Tab-separated table of C-alpha atoms in Angstrom:
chain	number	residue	atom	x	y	z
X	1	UNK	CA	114.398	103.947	117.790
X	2	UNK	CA	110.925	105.650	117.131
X	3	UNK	CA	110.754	103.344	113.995
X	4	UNK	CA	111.282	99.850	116.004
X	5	UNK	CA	109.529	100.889	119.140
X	6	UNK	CA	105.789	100.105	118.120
X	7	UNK	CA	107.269	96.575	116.496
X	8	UNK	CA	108.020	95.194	119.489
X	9	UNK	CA	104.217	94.477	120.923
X	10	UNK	CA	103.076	91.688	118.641
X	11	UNK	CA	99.169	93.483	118.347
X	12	UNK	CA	101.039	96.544	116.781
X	13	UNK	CA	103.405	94.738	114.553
X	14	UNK	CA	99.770	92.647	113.450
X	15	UNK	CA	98.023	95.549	112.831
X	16	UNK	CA	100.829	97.456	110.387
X	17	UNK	CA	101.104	94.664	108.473
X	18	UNK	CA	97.478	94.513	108.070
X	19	UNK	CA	97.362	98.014	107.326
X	20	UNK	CA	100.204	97.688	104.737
X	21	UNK	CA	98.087	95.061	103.043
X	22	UNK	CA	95.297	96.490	103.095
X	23	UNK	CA	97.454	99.901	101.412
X	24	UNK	CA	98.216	97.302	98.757
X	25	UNK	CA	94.988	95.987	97.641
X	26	UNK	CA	92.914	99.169	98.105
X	27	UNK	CA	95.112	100.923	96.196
X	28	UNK	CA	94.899	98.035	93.258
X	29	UNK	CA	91.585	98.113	93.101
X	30	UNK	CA	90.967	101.671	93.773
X	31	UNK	CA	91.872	102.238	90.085
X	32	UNK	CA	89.429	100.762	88.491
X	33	UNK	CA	87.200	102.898	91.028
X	34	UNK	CA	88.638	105.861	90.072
X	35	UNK	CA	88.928	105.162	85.820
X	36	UNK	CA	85.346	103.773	86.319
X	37	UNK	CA	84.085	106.682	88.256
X	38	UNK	CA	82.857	104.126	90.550
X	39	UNK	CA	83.518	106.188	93.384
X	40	UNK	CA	79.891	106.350	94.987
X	41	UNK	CA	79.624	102.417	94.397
X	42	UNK	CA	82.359	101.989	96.902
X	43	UNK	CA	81.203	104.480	99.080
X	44	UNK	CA	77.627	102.889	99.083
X	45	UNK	CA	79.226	99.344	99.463
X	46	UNK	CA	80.784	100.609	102.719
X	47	UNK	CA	77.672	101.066	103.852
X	48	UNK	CA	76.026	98.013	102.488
X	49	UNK	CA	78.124	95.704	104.381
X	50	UNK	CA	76.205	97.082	108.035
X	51	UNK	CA	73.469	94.185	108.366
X	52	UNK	CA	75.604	90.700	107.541
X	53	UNK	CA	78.209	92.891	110.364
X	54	UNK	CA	75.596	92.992	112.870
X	55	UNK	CA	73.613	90.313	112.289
X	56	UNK	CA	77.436	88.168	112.760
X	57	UNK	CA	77.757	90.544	116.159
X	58	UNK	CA	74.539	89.209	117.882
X	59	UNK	CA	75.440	85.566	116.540
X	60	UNK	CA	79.124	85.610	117.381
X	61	UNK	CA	79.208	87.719	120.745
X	62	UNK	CA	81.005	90.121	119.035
X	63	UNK	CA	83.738	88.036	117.792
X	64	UNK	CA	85.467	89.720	115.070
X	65	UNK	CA	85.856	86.894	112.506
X	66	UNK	CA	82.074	86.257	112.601
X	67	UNK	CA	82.001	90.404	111.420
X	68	UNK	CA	84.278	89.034	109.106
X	69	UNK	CA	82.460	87.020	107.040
X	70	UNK	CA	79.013	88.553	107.404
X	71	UNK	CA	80.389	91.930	106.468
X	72	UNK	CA	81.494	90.131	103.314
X	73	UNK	CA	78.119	88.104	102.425
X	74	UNK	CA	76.171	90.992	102.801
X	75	UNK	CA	78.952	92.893	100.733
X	76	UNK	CA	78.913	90.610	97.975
X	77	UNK	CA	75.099	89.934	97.898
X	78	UNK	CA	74.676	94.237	97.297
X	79	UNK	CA	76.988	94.129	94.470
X	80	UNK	CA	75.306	91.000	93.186
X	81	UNK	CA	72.035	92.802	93.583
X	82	UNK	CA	73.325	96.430	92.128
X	83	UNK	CA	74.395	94.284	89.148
X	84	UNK	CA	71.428	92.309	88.587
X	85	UNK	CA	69.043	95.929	88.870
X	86	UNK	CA	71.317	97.689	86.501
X	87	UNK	CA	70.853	94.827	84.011
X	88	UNK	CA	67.145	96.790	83.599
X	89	UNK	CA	67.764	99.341	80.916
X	90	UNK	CA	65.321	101.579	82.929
X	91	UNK	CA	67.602	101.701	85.676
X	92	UNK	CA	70.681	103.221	85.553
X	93	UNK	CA	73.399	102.935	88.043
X	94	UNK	CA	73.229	105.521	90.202
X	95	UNK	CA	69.712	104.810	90.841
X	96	UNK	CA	70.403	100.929	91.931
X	97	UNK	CA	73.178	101.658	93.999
X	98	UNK	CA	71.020	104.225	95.949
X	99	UNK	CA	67.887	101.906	96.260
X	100	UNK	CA	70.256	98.522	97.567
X	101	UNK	CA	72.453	100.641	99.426
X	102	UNK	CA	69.627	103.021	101.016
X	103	UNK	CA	67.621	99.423	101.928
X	104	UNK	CA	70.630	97.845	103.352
X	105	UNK	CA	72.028	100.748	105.728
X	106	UNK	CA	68.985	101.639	107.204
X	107	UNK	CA	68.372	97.143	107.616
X	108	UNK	CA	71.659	97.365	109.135
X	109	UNK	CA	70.574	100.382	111.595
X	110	UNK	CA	67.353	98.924	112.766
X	111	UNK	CA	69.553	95.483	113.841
X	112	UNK	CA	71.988	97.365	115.744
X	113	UNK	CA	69.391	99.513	117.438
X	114	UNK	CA	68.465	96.041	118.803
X	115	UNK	CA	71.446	95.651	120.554
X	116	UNK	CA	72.132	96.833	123.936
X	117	UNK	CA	74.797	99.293	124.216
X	118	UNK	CA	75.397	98.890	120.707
X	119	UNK	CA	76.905	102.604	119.807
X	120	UNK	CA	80.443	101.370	121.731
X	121	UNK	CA	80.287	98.051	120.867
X	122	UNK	CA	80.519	98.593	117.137
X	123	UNK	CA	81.757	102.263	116.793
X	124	UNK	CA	84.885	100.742	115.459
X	125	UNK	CA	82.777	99.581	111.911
X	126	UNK	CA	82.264	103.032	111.478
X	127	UNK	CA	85.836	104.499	112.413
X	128	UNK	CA	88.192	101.422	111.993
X	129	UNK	CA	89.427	99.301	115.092
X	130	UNK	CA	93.156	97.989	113.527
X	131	UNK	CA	94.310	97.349	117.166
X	132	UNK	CA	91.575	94.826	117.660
X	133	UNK	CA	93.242	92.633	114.476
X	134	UNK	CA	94.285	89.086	115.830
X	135	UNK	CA	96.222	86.999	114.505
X	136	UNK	CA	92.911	84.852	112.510
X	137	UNK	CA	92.039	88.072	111.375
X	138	UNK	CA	95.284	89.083	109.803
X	139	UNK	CA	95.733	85.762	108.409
X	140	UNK	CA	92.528	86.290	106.961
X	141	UNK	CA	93.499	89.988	105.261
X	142	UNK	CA	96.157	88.232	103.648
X	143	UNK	CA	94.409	85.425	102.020
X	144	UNK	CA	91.366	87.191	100.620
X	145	UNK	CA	94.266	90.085	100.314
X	146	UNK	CA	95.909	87.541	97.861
X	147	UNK	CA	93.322	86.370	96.507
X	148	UNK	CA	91.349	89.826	95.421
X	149	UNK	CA	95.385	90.726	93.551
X	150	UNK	CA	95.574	86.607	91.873
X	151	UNK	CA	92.048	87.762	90.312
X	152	UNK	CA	92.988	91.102	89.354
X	153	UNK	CA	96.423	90.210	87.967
X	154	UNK	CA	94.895	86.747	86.036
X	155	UNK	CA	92.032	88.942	84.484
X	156	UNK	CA	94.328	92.241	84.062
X	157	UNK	CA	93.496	92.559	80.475
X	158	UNK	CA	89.749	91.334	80.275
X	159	UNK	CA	89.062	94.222	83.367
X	160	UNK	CA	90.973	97.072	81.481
X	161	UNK	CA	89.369	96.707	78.043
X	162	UNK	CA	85.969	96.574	79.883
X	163	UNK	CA	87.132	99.994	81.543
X	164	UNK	CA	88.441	101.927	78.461
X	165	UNK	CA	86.612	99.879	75.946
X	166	UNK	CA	83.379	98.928	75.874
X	167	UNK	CA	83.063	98.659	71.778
X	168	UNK	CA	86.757	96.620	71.740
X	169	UNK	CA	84.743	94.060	74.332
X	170	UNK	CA	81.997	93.652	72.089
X	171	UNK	CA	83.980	93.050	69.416
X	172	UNK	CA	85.455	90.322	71.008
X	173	UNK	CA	83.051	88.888	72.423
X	174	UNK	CA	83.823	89.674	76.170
X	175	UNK	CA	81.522	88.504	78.748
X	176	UNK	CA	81.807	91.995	79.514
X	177	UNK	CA	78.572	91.659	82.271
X	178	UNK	CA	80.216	88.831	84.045
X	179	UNK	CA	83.855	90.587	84.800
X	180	UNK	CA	81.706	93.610	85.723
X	181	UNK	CA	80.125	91.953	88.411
X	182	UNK	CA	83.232	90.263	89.488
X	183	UNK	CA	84.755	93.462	89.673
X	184	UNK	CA	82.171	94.693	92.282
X	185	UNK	CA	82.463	91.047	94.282
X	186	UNK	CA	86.321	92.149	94.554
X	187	UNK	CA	85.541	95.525	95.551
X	188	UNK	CA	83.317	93.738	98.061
X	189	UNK	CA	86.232	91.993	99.431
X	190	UNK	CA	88.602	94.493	99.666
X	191	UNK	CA	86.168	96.423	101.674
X	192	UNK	CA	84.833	94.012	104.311
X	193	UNK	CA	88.876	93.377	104.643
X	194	UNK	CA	89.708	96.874	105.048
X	195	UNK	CA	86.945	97.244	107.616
X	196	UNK	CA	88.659	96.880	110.599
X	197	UNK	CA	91.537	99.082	109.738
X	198	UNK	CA	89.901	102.544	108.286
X	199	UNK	CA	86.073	101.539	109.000
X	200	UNK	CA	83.036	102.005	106.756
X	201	UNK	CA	82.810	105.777	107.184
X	202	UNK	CA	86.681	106.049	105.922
X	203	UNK	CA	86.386	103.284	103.295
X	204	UNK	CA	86.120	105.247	100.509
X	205	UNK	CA	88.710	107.874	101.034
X	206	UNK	CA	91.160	104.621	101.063
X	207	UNK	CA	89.930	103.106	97.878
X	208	UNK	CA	89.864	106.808	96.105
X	209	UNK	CA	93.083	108.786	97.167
X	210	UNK	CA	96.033	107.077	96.448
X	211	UNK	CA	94.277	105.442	93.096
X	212	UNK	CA	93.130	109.728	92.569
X	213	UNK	CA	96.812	110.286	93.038
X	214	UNK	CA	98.088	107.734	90.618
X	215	UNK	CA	96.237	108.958	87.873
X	216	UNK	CA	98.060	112.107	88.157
X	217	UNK	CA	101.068	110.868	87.707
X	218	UNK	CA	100.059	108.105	85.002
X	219	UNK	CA	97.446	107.640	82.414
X	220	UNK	CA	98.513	103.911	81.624
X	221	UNK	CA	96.387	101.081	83.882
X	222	UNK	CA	99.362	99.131	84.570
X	223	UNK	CA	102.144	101.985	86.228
X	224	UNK	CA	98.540	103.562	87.791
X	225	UNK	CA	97.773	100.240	89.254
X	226	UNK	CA	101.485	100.107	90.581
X	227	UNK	CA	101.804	103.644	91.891
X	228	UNK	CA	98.534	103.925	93.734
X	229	UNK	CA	99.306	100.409	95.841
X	230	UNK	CA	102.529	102.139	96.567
X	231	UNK	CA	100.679	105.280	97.442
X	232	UNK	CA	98.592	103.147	99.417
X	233	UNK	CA	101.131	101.202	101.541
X	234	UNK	CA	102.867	104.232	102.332
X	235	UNK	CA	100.147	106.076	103.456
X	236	UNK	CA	99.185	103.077	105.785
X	237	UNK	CA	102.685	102.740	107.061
X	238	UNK	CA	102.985	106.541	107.762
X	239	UNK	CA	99.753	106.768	109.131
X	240	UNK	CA	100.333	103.903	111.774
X	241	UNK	CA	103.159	105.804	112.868
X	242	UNK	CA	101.950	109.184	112.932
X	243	UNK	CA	99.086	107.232	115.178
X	244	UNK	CA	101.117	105.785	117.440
X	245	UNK	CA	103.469	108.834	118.441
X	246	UNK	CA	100.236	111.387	117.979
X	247	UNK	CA	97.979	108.959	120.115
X	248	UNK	CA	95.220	109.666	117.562
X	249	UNK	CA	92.834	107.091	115.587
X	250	UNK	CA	94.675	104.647	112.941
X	251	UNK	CA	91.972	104.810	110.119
X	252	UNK	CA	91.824	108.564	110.566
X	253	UNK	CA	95.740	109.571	110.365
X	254	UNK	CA	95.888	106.742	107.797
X	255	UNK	CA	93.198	108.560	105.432
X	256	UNK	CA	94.477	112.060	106.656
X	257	UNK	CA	97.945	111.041	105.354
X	258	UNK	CA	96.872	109.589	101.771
X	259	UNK	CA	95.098	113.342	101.486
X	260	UNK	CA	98.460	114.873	102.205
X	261	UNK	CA	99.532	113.090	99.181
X	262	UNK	CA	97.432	113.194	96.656
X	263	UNK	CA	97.777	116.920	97.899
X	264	UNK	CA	101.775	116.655	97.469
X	265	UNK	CA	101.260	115.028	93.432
X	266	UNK	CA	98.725	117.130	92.728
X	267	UNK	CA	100.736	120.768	93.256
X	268	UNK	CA	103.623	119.054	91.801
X	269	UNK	CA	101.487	118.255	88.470
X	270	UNK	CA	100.189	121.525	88.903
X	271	UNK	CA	104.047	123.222	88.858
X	272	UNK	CA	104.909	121.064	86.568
X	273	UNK	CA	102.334	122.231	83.834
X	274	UNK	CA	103.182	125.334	84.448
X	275	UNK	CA	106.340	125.009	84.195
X	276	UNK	CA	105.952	123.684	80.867
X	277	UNK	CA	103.899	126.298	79.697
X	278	UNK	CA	105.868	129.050	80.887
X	279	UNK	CA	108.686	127.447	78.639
X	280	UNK	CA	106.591	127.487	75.952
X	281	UNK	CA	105.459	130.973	75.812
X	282	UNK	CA	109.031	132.026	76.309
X	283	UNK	CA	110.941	129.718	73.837
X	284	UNK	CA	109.550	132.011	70.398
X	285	UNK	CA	111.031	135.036	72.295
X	286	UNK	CA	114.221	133.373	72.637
X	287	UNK	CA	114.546	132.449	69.069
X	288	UNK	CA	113.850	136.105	68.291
């Protein structure tokens, strides 16, 4: 069957379930991207990750756990750092994400350029490389995978008055500052674990989509949450197998088939409406 046949190599089988939970998680947090318009944050945090990935490259000899957890030091240090500039009042967001991020890319670029025949070696952090994922390294997608949802689903409520609101967390006394900035370390995570499978360039487009799609469908955090990591998963799933028979990139036909959806919901909300309307205009002509 053309459903079985990629399951039976074991580095195929590894790398749809680590696309599946990667789906999951970037569709989870991909909410509060999208509710926070936090959308250039991610996209900049992609980038960020570049020098802790190559710096772990020349250490490791290109091993890909060592990518791993450099990608997520220097993740987490640029959302420490975009949280502790926009603590400033005279610097808003967009500003601090563009300074760390700008500093860190171009850090990031003059490592690699230090490397010798660096533009193959590492053209997979750019585009994804989910048939490279080993067994360590999908063992590794599901613990921090498990981890970033424990987090999410212990401080569910603290992280969705913080998004709607701000006033309601003063009133109560929220540390409002401190689940911000643990908000942008799990971010961090799901990137650097998303890395292999849709790449930095991609990232975004993962995190964004299905969560862009959800909020079509739903305007309550919970059923958003739940409908964009379903989004997500499916999208990974389909994508792998589009991949596979197509013989094209994973990340790519992953990311080109969460578009197709969000592109799917969002005519259907569009018909929908005006649907609606239509029935509206008509239903005082039909009590005439």
């Amino acid at each position: 069957m053309l459903v079985l046949q990629p399951l039976d190599y074991p580095l195929l089988a590894r790398s749809l379930q680590a696309a599946i939970i990667v789906g999951i998680i970037s569709g989870v947090l991909g909410t509060f991207v999208v509710v926070r318009g936090m959308a250039f944050f991610g996209d900049a945090l992609a980038h960020a990750i570049l020098p802790g990935v190559a710096f772990m490259y020349q250490r490791s000899s290109g091993k890909t756990d060592g990518l791993f957890w450099g990608g997520l030091i220097a993740g987490i240090l640029s959302a420490l750092g975009i949280g502790f500039l926009t603590r400033h009042e005279k610097i808003k967001e967009d500003t601090a994400i563009g300074v760390v991020f700008s500093a860190m890319f171009a850090l990031g670029v003059a490592m690699i350029s230090r490397i010798d025949n660096y533009a193959g070696d590492l053209s997979h952090i750019l585009f994804g490389q989910i048939l490279g994922v080993s067994q360590d390294d999908l063992r590794l997608t599901f613990i921090f995978g498990l981890v970033v949802l424990a987090v999410v689903a212990l401080f569910y409520k603290e992280f969705m008055i913080i998004s709607f609101d701000p006033i309601l967390a003063r009133t109560l006394r929220l540390p409002a500052e401190a689940f911000r900035l643990l908000l942008l370390v799990l971010l961090a995570i799901t990137i650097v674990v998303s890395l292999q499978t849709v790449g930095v360039a991609l990232m975004v487009a993962l995190l964004v989509t299905p969560a862009a799609a959800a909020h079509l469908m739903s305007r309550r955090l919970l059923p958003m949450m739940m409908i964009s990591a379903v989004i997500g998963a499916a999208s990974s799933i389909i994508g792998f197998y589009v991949s596979y028979h197509a013989d094209i990139a994973t990340g790519p036909a992953i990311v080109l088939t969460a578009t197709l959806l969000f592109l799917f919901v969002f005519v259907e909300q569009q018909a929908k409406t005006l649907a609606n309307q239509t029935l509206l205009r008509l239903r005082p002509t039909s009590a005439d």
